[in-house]
Tab-separated table of C-alpha atoms in Angstrom:
chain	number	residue	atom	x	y	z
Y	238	UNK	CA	-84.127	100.196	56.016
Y	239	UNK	CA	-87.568	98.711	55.104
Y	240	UNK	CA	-90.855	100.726	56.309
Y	241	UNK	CA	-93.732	99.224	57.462
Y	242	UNK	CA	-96.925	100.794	57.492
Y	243	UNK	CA	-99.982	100.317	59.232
Y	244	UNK	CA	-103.195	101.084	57.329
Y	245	UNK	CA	-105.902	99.421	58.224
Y	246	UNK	CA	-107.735	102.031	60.253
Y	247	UNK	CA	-111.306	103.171	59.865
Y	248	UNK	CA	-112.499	106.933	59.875
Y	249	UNK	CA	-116.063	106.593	61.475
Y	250	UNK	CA	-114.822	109.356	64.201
Y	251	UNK	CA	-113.982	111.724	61.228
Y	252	UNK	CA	-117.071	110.774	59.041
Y	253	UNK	CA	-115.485	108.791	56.931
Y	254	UNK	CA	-117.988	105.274	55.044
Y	255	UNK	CA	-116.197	105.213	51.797
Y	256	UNK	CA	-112.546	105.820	52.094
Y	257	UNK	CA	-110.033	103.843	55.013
Y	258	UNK	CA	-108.711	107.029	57.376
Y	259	UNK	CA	-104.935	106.838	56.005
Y	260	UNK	CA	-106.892	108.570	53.184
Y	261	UNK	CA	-108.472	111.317	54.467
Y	262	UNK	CA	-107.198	114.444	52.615
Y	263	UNK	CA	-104.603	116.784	54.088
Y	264	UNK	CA	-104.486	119.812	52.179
Y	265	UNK	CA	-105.984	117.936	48.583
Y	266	UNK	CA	-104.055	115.345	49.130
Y	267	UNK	CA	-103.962	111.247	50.833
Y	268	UNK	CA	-102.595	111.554	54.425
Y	269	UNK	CA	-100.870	108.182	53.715
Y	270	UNK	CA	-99.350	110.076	50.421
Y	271	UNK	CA	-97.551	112.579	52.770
Y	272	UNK	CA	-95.891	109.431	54.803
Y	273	UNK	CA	-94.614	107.799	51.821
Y	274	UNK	CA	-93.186	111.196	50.747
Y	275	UNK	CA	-91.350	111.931	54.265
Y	276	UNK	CA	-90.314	107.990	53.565
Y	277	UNK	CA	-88.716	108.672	50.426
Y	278	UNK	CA	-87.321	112.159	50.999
Y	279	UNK	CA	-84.927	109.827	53.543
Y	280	UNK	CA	-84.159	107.321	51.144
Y	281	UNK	CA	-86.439	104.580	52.141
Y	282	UNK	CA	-88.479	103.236	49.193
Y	283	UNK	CA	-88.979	99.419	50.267
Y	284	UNK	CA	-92.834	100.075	52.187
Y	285	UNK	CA	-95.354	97.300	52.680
Y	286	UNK	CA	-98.573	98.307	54.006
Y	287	UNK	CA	-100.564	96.505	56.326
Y	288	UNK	CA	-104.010	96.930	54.967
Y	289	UNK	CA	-107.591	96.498	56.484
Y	290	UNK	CA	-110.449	98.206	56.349
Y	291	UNK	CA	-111.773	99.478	52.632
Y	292	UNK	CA	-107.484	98.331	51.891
Y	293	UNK	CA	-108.637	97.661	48.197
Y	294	UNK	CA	-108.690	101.219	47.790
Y	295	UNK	CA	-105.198	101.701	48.960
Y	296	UNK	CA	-104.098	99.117	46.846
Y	297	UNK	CA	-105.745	100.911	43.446
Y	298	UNK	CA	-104.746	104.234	44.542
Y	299	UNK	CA	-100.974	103.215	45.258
Y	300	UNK	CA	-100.102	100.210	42.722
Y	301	UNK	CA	-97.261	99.579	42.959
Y	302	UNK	CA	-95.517	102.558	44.008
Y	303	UNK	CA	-93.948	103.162	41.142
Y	304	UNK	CA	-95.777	106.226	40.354
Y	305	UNK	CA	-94.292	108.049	43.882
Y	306	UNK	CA	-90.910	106.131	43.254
Y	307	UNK	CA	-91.168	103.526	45.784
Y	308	UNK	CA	-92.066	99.843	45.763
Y	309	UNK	CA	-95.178	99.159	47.539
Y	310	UNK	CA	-96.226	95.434	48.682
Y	311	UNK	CA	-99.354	94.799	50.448
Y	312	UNK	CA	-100.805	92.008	53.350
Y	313	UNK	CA	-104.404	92.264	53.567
Y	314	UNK	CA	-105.618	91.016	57.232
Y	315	UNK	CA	-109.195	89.543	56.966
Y	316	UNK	CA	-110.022	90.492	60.952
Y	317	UNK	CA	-108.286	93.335	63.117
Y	318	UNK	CA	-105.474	92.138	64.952
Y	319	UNK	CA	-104.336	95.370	66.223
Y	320	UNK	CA	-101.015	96.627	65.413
Y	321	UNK	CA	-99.048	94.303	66.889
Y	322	UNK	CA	-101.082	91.226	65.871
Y	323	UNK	CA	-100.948	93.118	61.244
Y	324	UNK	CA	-97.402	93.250	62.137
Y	325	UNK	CA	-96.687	89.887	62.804
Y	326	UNK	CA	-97.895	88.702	60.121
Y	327	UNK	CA	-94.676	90.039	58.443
Y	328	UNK	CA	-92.944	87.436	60.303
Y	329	UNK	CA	-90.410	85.273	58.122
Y	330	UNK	CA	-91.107	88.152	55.347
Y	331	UNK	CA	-88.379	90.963	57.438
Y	332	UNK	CA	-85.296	89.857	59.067
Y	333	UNK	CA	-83.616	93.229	59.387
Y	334	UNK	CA	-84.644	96.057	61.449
Y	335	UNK	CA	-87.414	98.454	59.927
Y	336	UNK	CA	-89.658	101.232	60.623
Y	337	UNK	CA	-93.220	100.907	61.450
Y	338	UNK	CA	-95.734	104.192	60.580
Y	339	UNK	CA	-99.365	104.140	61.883
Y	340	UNK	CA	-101.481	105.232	58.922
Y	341	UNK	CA	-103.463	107.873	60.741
Y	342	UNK	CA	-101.055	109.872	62.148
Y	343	UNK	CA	-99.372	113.120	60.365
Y	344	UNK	CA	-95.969	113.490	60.683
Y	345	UNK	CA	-92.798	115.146	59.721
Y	346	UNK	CA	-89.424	114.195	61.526
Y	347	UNK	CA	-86.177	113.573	60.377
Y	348	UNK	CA	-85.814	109.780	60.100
Y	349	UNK	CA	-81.788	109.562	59.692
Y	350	UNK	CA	-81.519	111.044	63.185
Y	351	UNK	CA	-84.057	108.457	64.478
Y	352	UNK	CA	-82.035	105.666	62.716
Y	353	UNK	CA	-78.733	106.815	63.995
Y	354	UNK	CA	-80.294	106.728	67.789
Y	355	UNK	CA	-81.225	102.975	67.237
Y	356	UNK	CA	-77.748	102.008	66.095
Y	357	UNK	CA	-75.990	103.572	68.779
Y	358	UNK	CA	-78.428	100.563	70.911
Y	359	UNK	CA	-78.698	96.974	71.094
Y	360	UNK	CA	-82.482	97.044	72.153
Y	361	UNK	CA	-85.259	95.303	70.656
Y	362	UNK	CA	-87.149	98.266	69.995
Y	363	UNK	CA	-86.447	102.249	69.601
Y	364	UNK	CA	-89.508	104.245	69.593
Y	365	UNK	CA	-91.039	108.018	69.544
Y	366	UNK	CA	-92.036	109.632	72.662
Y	367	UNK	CA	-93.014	113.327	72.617
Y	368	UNK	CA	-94.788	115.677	75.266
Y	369	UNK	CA	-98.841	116.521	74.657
Y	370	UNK	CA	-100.928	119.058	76.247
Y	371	UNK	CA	-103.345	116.487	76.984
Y	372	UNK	CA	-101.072	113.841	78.784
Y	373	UNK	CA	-103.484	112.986	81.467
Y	374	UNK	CA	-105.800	111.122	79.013
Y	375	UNK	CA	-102.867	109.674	76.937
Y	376	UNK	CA	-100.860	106.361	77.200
Y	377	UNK	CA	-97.518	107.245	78.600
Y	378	UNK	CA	-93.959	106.064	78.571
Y	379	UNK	CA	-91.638	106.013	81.659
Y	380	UNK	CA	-88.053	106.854	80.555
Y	381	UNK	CA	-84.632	106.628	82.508
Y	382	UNK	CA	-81.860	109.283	82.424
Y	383	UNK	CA	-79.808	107.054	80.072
Y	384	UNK	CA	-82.826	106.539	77.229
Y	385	UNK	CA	-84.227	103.146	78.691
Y	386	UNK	CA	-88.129	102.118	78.898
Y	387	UNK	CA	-88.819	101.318	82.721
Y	388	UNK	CA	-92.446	100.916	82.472
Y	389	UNK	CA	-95.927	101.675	80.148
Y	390	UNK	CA	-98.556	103.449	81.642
Y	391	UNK	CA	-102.106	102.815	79.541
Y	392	UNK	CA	-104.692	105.147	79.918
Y	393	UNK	CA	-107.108	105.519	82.066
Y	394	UNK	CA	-104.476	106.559	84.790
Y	395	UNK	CA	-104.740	105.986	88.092
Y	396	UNK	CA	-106.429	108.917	90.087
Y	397	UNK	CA	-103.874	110.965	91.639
Y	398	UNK	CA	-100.405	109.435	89.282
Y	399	UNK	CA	-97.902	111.493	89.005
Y	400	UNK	CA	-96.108	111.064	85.516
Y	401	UNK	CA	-93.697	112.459	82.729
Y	402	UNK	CA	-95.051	113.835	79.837
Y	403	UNK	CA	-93.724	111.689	77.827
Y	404	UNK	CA	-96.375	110.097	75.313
Y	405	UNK	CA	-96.024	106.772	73.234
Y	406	UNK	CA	-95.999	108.780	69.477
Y	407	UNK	CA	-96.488	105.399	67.994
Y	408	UNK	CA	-93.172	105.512	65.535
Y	409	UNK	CA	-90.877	102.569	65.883
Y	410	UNK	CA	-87.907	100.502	64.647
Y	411	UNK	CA	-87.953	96.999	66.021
Y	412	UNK	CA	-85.423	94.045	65.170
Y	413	UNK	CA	-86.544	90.909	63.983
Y	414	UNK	CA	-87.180	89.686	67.368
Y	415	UNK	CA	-89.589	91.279	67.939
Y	416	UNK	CA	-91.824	88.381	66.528
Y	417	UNK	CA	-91.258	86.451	69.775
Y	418	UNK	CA	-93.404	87.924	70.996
Y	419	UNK	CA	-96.565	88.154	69.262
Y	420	UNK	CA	-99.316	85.628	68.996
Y	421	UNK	CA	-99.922	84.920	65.523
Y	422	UNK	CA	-103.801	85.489	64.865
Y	423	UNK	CA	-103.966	86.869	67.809
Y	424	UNK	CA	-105.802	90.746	68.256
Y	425	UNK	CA	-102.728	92.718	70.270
Y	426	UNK	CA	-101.100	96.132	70.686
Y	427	UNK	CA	-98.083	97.196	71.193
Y	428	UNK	CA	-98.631	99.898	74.071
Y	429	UNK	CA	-101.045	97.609	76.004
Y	430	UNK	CA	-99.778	93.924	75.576
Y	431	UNK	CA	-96.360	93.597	73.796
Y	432	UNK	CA	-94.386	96.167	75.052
Y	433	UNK	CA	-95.328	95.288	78.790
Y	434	UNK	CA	-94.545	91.965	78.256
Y	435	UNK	CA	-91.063	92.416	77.141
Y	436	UNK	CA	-90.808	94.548	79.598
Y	437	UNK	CA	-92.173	91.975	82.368
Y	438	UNK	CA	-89.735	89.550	80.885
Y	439	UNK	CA	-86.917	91.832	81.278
Y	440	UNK	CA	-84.164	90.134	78.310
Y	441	UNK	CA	-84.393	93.346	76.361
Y	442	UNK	CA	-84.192	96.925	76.416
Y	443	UNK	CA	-86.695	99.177	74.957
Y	444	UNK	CA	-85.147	102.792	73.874
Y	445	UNK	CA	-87.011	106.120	74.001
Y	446	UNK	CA	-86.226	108.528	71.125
Y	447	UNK	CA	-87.857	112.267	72.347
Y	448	UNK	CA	-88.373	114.602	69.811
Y	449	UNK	CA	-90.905	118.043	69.830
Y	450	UNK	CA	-90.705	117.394	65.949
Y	451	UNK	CA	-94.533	117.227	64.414
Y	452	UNK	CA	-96.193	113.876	65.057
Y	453	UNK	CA	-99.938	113.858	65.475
Y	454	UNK	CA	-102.883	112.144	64.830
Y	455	UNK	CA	-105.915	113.169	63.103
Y	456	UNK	CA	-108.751	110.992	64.607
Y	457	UNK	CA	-111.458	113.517	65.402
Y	458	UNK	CA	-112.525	116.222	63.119
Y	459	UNK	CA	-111.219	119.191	65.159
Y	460	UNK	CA	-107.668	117.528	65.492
Y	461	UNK	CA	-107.688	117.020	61.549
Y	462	UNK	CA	-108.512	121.051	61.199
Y	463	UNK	CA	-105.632	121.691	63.398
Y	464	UNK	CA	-103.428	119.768	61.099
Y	465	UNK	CA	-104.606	121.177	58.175
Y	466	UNK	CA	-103.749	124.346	59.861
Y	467	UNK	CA	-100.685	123.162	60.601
Y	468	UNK	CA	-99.531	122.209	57.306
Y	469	UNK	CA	-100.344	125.269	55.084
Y	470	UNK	CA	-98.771	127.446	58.127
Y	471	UNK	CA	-95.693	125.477	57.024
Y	472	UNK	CA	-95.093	124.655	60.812
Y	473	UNK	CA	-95.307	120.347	60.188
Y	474	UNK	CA	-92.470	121.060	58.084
Y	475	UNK	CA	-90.734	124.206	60.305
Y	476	UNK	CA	-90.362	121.519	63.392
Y	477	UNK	CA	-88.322	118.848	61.368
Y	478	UNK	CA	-85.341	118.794	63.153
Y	479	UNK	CA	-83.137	119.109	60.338
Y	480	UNK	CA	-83.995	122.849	60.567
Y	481	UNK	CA	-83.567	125.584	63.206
Y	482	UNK	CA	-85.693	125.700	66.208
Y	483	UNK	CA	-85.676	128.624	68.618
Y	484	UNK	CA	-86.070	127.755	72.836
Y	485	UNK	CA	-86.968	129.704	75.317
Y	486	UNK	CA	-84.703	128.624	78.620
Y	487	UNK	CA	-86.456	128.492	81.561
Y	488	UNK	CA	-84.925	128.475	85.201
Y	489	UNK	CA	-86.576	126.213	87.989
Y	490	UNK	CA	-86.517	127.887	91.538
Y	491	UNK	CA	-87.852	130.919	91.963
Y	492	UNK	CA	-89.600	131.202	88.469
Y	493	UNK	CA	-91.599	128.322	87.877
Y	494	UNK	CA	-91.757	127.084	91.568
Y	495	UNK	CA	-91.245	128.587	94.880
Y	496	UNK	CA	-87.976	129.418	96.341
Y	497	UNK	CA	-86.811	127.174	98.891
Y	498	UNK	CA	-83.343	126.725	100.183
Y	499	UNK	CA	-81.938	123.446	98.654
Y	500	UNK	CA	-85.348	122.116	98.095
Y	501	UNK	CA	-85.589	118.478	98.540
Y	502	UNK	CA	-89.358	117.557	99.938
Y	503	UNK	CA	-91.703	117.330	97.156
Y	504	UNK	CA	-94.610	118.794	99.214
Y	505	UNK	CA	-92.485	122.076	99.070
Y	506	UNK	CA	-92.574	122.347	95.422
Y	507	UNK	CA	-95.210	124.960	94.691
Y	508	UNK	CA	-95.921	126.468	91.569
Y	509	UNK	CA	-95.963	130.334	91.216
Y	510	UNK	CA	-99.193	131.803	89.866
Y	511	UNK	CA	-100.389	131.654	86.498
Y	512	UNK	CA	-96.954	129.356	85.458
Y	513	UNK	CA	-98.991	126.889	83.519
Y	514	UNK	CA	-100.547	129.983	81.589
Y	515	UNK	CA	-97.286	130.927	80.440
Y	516	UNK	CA	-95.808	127.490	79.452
Y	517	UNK	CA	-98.762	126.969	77.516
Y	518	UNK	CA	-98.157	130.620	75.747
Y	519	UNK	CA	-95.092	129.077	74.566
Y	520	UNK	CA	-96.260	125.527	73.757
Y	521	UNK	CA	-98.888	127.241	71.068
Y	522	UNK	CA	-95.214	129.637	69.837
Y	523	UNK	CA	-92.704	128.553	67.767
Y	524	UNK	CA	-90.132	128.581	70.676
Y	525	UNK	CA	-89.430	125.025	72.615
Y	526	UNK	CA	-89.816	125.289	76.320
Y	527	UNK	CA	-86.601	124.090	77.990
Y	528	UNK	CA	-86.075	123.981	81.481
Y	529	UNK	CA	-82.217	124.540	83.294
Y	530	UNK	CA	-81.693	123.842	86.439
Y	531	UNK	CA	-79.069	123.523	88.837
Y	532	UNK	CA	-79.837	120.726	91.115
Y	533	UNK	CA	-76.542	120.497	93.402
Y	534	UNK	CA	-79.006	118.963	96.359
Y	535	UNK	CA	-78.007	115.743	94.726
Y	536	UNK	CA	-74.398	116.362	95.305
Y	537	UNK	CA	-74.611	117.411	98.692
Y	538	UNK	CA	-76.553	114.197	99.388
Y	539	UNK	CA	-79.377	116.023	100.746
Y	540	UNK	CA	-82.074	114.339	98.140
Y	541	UNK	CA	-81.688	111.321	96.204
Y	542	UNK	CA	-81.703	111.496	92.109
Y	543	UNK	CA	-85.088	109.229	92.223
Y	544	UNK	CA	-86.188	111.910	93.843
Y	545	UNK	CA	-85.449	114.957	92.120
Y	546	UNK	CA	-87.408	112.752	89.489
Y	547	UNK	CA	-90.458	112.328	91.325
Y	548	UNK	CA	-90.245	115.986	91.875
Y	549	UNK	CA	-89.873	116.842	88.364
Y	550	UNK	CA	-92.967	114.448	87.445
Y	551	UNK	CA	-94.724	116.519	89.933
Y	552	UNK	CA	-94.118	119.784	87.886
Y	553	UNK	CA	-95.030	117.599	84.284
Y	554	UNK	CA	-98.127	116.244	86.393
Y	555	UNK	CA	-99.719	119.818	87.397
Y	556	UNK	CA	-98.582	121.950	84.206
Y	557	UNK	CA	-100.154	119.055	82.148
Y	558	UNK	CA	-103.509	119.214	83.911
Y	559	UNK	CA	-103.744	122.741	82.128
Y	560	UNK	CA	-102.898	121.728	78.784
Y	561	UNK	CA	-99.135	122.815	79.104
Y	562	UNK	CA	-96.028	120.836	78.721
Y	563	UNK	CA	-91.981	121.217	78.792
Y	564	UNK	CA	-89.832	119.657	75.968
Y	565	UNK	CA	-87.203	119.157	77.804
Y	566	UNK	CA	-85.766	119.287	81.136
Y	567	UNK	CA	-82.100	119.384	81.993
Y	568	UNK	CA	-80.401	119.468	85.629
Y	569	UNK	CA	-76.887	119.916	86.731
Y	570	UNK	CA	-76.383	117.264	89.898
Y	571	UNK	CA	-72.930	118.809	91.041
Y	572	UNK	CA	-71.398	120.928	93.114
Y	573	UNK	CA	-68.249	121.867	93.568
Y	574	UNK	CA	-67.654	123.012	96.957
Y	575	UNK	CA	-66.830	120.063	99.842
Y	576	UNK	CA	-67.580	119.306	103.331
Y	577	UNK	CA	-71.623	118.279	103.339
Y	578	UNK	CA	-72.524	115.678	105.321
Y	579	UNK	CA	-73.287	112.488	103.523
Y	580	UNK	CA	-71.915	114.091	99.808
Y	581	UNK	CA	-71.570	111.828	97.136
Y	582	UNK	CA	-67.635	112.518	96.273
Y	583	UNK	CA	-67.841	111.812	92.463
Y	584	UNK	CA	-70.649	114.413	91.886
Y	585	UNK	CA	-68.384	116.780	94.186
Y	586	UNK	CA	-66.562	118.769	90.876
Y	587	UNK	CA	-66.029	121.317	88.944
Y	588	UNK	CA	-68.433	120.811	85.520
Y	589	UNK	CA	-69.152	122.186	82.582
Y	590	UNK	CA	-73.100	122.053	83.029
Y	591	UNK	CA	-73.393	124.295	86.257
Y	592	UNK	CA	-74.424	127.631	85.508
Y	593	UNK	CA	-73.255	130.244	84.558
Y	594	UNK	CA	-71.141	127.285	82.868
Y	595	UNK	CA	-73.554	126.853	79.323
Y	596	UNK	CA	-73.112	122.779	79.084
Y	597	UNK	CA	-76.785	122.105	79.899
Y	598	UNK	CA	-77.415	125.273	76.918
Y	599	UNK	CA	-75.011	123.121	74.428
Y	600	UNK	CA	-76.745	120.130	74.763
Y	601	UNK	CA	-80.186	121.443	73.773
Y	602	UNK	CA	-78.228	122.822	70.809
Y	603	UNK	CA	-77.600	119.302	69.919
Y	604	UNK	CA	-79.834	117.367	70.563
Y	605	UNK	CA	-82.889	120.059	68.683
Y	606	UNK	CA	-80.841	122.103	66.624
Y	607	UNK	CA	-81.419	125.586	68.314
Y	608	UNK	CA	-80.494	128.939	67.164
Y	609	UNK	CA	-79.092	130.636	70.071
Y	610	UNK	CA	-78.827	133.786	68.512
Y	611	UNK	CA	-82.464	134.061	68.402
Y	612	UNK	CA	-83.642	132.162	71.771
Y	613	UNK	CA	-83.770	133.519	75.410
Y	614	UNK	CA	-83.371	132.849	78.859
Y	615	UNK	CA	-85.481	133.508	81.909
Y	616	UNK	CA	-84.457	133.541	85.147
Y	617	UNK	CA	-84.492	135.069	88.455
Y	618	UNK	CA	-80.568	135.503	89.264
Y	619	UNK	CA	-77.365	136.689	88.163
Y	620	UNK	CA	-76.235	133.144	87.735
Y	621	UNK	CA	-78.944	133.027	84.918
Y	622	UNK	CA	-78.394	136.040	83.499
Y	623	UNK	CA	-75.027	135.461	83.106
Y	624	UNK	CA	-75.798	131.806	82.002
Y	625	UNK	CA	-77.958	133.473	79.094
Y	626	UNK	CA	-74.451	136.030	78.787
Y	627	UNK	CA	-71.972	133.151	78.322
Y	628	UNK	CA	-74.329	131.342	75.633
Y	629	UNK	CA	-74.976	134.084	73.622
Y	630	UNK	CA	-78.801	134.739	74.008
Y	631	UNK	CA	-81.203	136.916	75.514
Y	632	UNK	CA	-82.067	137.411	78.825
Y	633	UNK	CA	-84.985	138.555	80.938
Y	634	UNK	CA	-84.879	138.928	84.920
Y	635	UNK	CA	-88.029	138.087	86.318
Y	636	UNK	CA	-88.528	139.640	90.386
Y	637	UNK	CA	-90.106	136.531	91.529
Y	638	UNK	CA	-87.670	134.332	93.247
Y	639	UNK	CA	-84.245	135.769	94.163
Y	640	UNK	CA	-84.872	138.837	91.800
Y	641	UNK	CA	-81.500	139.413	90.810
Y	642	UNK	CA	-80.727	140.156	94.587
Y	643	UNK	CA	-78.086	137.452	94.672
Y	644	UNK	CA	-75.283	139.608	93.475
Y	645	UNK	CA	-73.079	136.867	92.471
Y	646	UNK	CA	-72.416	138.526	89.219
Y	647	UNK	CA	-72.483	142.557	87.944
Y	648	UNK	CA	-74.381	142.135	84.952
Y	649	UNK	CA	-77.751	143.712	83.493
Y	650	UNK	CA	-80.413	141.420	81.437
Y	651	UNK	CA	-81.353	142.653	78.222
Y	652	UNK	CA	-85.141	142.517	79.918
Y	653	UNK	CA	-87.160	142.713	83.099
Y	654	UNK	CA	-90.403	141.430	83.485
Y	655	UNK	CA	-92.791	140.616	86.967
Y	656	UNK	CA	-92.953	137.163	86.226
Y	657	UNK	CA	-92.691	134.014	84.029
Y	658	UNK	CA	-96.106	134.926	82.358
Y	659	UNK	CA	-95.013	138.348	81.791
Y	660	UNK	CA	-91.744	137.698	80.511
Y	661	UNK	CA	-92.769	135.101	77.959
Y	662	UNK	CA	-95.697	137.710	77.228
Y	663	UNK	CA	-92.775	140.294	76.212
Y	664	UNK	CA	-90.562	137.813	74.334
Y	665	UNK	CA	-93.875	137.106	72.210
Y	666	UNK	CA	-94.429	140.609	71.552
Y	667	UNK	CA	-91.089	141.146	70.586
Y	668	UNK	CA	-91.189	138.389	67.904
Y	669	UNK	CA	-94.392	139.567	66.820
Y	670	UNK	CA	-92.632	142.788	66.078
Y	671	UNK	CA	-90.025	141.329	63.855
């Protein structure tokens, strides 16, 4: 696969006259250097860069790529076109799929697994979305439970929007057709004009690859300092998902909302004190934050799925507004007890994803690569606790919620805390122990 990389941008937000910013320095050396190395390390040596402002000194710093063991070719635009209007001028150049990089933004994820997502797809476009603590002045990506793009949401947002926390992280693969659809000379962006049109037009799908892997950009000077942080800490390279992550599992009712009896009316979903606090504890942690959830009101026909949804962007909405976020957030739809009124039958069974069952766990595994062995789960049941039994990690009973005063199963959590912030205070402390 080619690689595409746009590099045009200008650094007057980090102080930058002299150099373009896909050369600002990331621990003594070219921020644009790092990309081609993460290119390379995955096998892809073809790069053109898509040059702009101050480009010349790209061009004399780079060659021809033979020094980094790549071949480099350059286009040179002579006004800003945005990134979709640099890209097209590729048009006629690329006929097979490829991967576009944005210059400014530091990254380290593993590309294969990115690749292998856009095979398994016919779309015209696979891209990057990731969860921010900061989604409420982001642009935003709306994404279906099967991977599919259903709408773009620019910032500024609407006053009130509820969303997912799912943020464009500006990493694509498109198909040659994707030239359709951009005005040649023409100043456009992907996010704000191309992507809503195809969407508008509705003749192809757009995929969503989600990842926690690092991908940030480093447009102000106190986001470049966090990088830079990031990097010698050796977390950038830590998060690549070709290595071991650690989660902490989080249950829904009764730990990070309210308990109500099949809960199914948004306005009832409340969140417990100080649960943003302790999602953001384990945002700035080396642990993922992963909700499970059994959600069997769908089964019993009591709420629609759309629904659940709506609820679930309600939880993204409110823990966002403190700078918190989930990575991911899996719920088991079945049940398998008959007999409800207006029950859809074919959700009606006996699964492997309803817990204590661990196929919600085993999926996380897969899809990020976690160590069980060293993760945990909180909850506030003996359905969790023996959830966190059955999948091999740690578990802490929290007393909000049912408090373990279910009695569905005789078994004793490794840990007991008063609540959510609490526990993920104690699993913190733990770790720091180690």
């Amino acid at each position: 696969m080619k690689a595409v990389i746009l590099a045009g941008g200008k650094g007057t937000r980090l102080g930058l006259t002299d150099i373009p910013k896909p050369m600002v320095s990331v621990s003594n050396k070219p921020l644009l250097l790092h990309q081609i190395e993460l290119l390379k390390r995955y096998g892809i040596t073809d790069i053109t860069l898509l040059l702009g402002h101050l480009g010349a000194k790209i061009e004399e710093y780079f060659g021809d790529g033979t020094k980094y063991g790549v071949k480099i070719s350059y286009l040179t635009e002579d006004k800003p076109l945005g990134t979709a209007g640099a890209i097209k001028e590729l048009d006629g150049i690329i006929e097979e799929r490829f991967l576009v990089l944005y210059g400014d933004v530091m990254m380290d994820f593993d590309i294969n697994s990115f690749i292998e997502f856009d095979k398994r797809s016919s779309a015209i476009a696979s891209i990057i979305v990731h969860p921010n603590d900061h989604p409420y002045d982001s642009d935003l990506v709306e994404v279906d439970p099967d991977n599919n793009v259903t709408r773009f949401l620019s910032k500024p947002h609407e006053e009130g929007m509820m969303y997912n926390n799912n943020v464009n992280a500006a990493v694509y693969i498109f198909g040659s057709d994707i030239f359709q659809y951009i005005e040649r000379y023409k100043s456009s962006d992907f996010g704000k004009d191309i992507f809503p049109l195809i969407m508008k037009e509705g003749l192809h799908k757009i995929k969503a690859y989600s990842t926690p892997e690092y991908i940030k950009d480093l447009g102000t000077p106190d986001r470049l300092e966090n990088v830079e942080a990031a990097y010698l800490s050796g977390k950038i390279a830590a998060y690549n998902k070709a290595n071991k992550r650690t989660a902490i599992f989080i249950d829904r009712d009764g730990v990070i909302n309210k308990e109500v009896d099949n809960l199914k009316n948004i306005a009832d979903f409340v969140l417990l004190p100080n649960v943003a606090e302790a999602i953001k504890k384990v945002n700035d942690s080396d642990f993922l934050a992963i909700v499970i959830t059994n959600q069997p009101v769908i089964a019993k026909g009591f709420i629609l799925e759309k629904d659940l949804l709506d609820i679930h962007k309600k939880l993204e909405t409110e823990i966002g507004r403190q700078n918190a976020f989930i990575d991911k957030l899996y719920y088991c739809p079945h049940h398998p007890d008959k007999g409800y009124v207006g029950e859809v039958k074919e959700l009606k069974i006996e699964c492997s994803c309803r817990k204590p069952n661990t196929g919600m766990l085993d999926l996380a595994v897969k899809e990020f690569n976690i160590d069980l062995s060293r993760s945990y789960f909180i909850g506030d049941s003996t359905t969790d606790i023996q959830t966190g039994i059955n999948a091999g990690v740690k578990t802490v009973l929290v007393k909000t919620g049912y408090a373990g005063k279910d009695n569905k199963y005789n078994v004793k959590p490794d840990y007991s805390a008063n609540n959510l912030d609490d526990a993920v205070d104690l699993i913190l402390k733990i770790n720091d122990n180690k």
